[in-house]
Amino acid sequence: MPIAPAATLEAGPGAAYSQAATTYHHVRVESGLTVTMFLEGRVTRSHSEVLLRPGQRLPVRTPRIPFAPGELLDRFARVSGALRGTRAVSDR
């Protein structure tokens, strides 16, 4: 089934956007650091759908593994440090 773009968003540094979990999207980055954050509520299905171009191969299946306690905070600290141009230090 062919798909066609419904909208295009050009976002600059520091921008954020949100969309429904059922919306397909593609992110293209010119340069620099880009962070994609998925915030989810209750799990409603055990998979994600991936769109492929004709001739593309399926990606390797990756299981969903929740973060260990404290791991998410550590990752946020590292991203925050990278955005500030400094090295984040965990307080644990």
C-alpha positions as semicolon CSV with decimal commas, in nm:
position;residue;x (nm);y (nm);z (nm)
1;M;0,000;0,000;0,000
2;P;0,159;0,332;-0,102
3;I;0,179;0,616;0,147
4;A;0,217;0,988;0,089
5;P;0,332;1,270;0,317
6;A;0,048;1,451;0,493
7;A;0,264;1,721;0,654
8;T;0,621;1,847;0,675
9;L;0,770;2,009;0,982
10;E;1,101;2,194;0,984
11;A;1,220;2,226;1,342
12;G;1,518;2,429;1,456
13;P;1,747;2,389;1,758
14;G;1,558;2,341;2,082
15;A;1,229;2,264;1,908
16;A;0,998;1,985;2,014
17;Y;0,689;1,824;1,869
18;S;0,448;1,549;1,959
19;Q;0,219;1,324;1,761
20;A;-0,012;1,029;1,804
21;A;0,156;0,692;1,844
22;T;-0,035;0,571;1,539
23;T;0,121;0,834;1,309
24;Y;0,406;0,718;1,086
25;H;0,698;0,960;1,074
26;H;1,045;1,004;0,930
27;V;1,316;1,225;1,078
28;R;1,596;1,366;0,864
29;V;1,881;1,548;1,037
30;E;2,119;1,783;0,858
31;S;2,387;1,782;1,129
32;G;2,444;1,799;1,502
33;L;2,290;1,618;1,796
34;T;1,931;1,499;1,767
35;V;1,741;1,331;2,049
36;T;1,423;1,132;1,999
37;M;1,229;1,062;2,315
38;F;0,931;0,831;2,331
39;L;0,705;0,878;2,629
40;E;0,454;0,602;2,666
41;G;0,167;0,511;2,887
42;R;0,045;0,159;2,920
43;V;0,169;-0,086;2,657
44;T;-0,107;-0,159;2,407
45;R;0,085;-0,391;2,175
46;S;0,410;-0,584;2,170
47;H;0,545;-0,453;1,839
48;S;0,611;-0,147;1,625
49;E;0,537;-0,121;1,256
50;V;0,826;-0,039;1,021
51;L;0,777;0,089;0,667
52;L;1,024;-0,030;0,404
53;R;1,104;0,092;0,056
54;P;1,074;-0,168;-0,221
55;G;1,376;-0,398;-0,202
56;Q;1,467;-0,304;0,156
57;R;1,521;-0,587;0,403
58;L;1,346;-0,620;0,735
59;P;1,552;-0,491;1,030
60;V;1,667;-0,731;1,299
61;R;1,397;-0,774;1,562
62;T;1,482;-0,588;1,881
63;P;1,301;-0,683;2,202
64;R;1,151;-0,413;2,421
65;I;1,355;-0,394;2,741
66;P;1,249;-0,146;3,010
67;F;1,510;0,075;3,176
68;A;1,656;-0,044;3,505
69;P;1,595;0,181;3,810
70;G;1,805;0,496;3,774
71;E;1,908;0,419;3,416
72;L;1,662;0,665;3,261
73;L;1,783;0,946;3,490
74;D;2,143;0,865;3,397
75;R;2,060;0,881;3,026
76;F;1,880;1,213;3,070
77;A;2,184;1,350;3,254
78;R;2,415;1,242;2,969
79;V;2,191;1,399;2,704
80;S;2,155;1,717;2,910
81;G;2,535;1,738;2,945
82;A;2,582;1,686;2,572
83;L;2,331;1,962;2,495
84;R;2,519;2,197;2,728
85;G;2,852;2,098;2,578
86;T;2,969;1,949;2,905
87;R;3,016;1,600;3,036
88;A;2,733;1,488;3,262
89;V;2,827;1,324;3,590
90;S;2,583;1,088;3,755
91;D;2,516;1,155;4,123
92;R;2,488;0,783;4,200
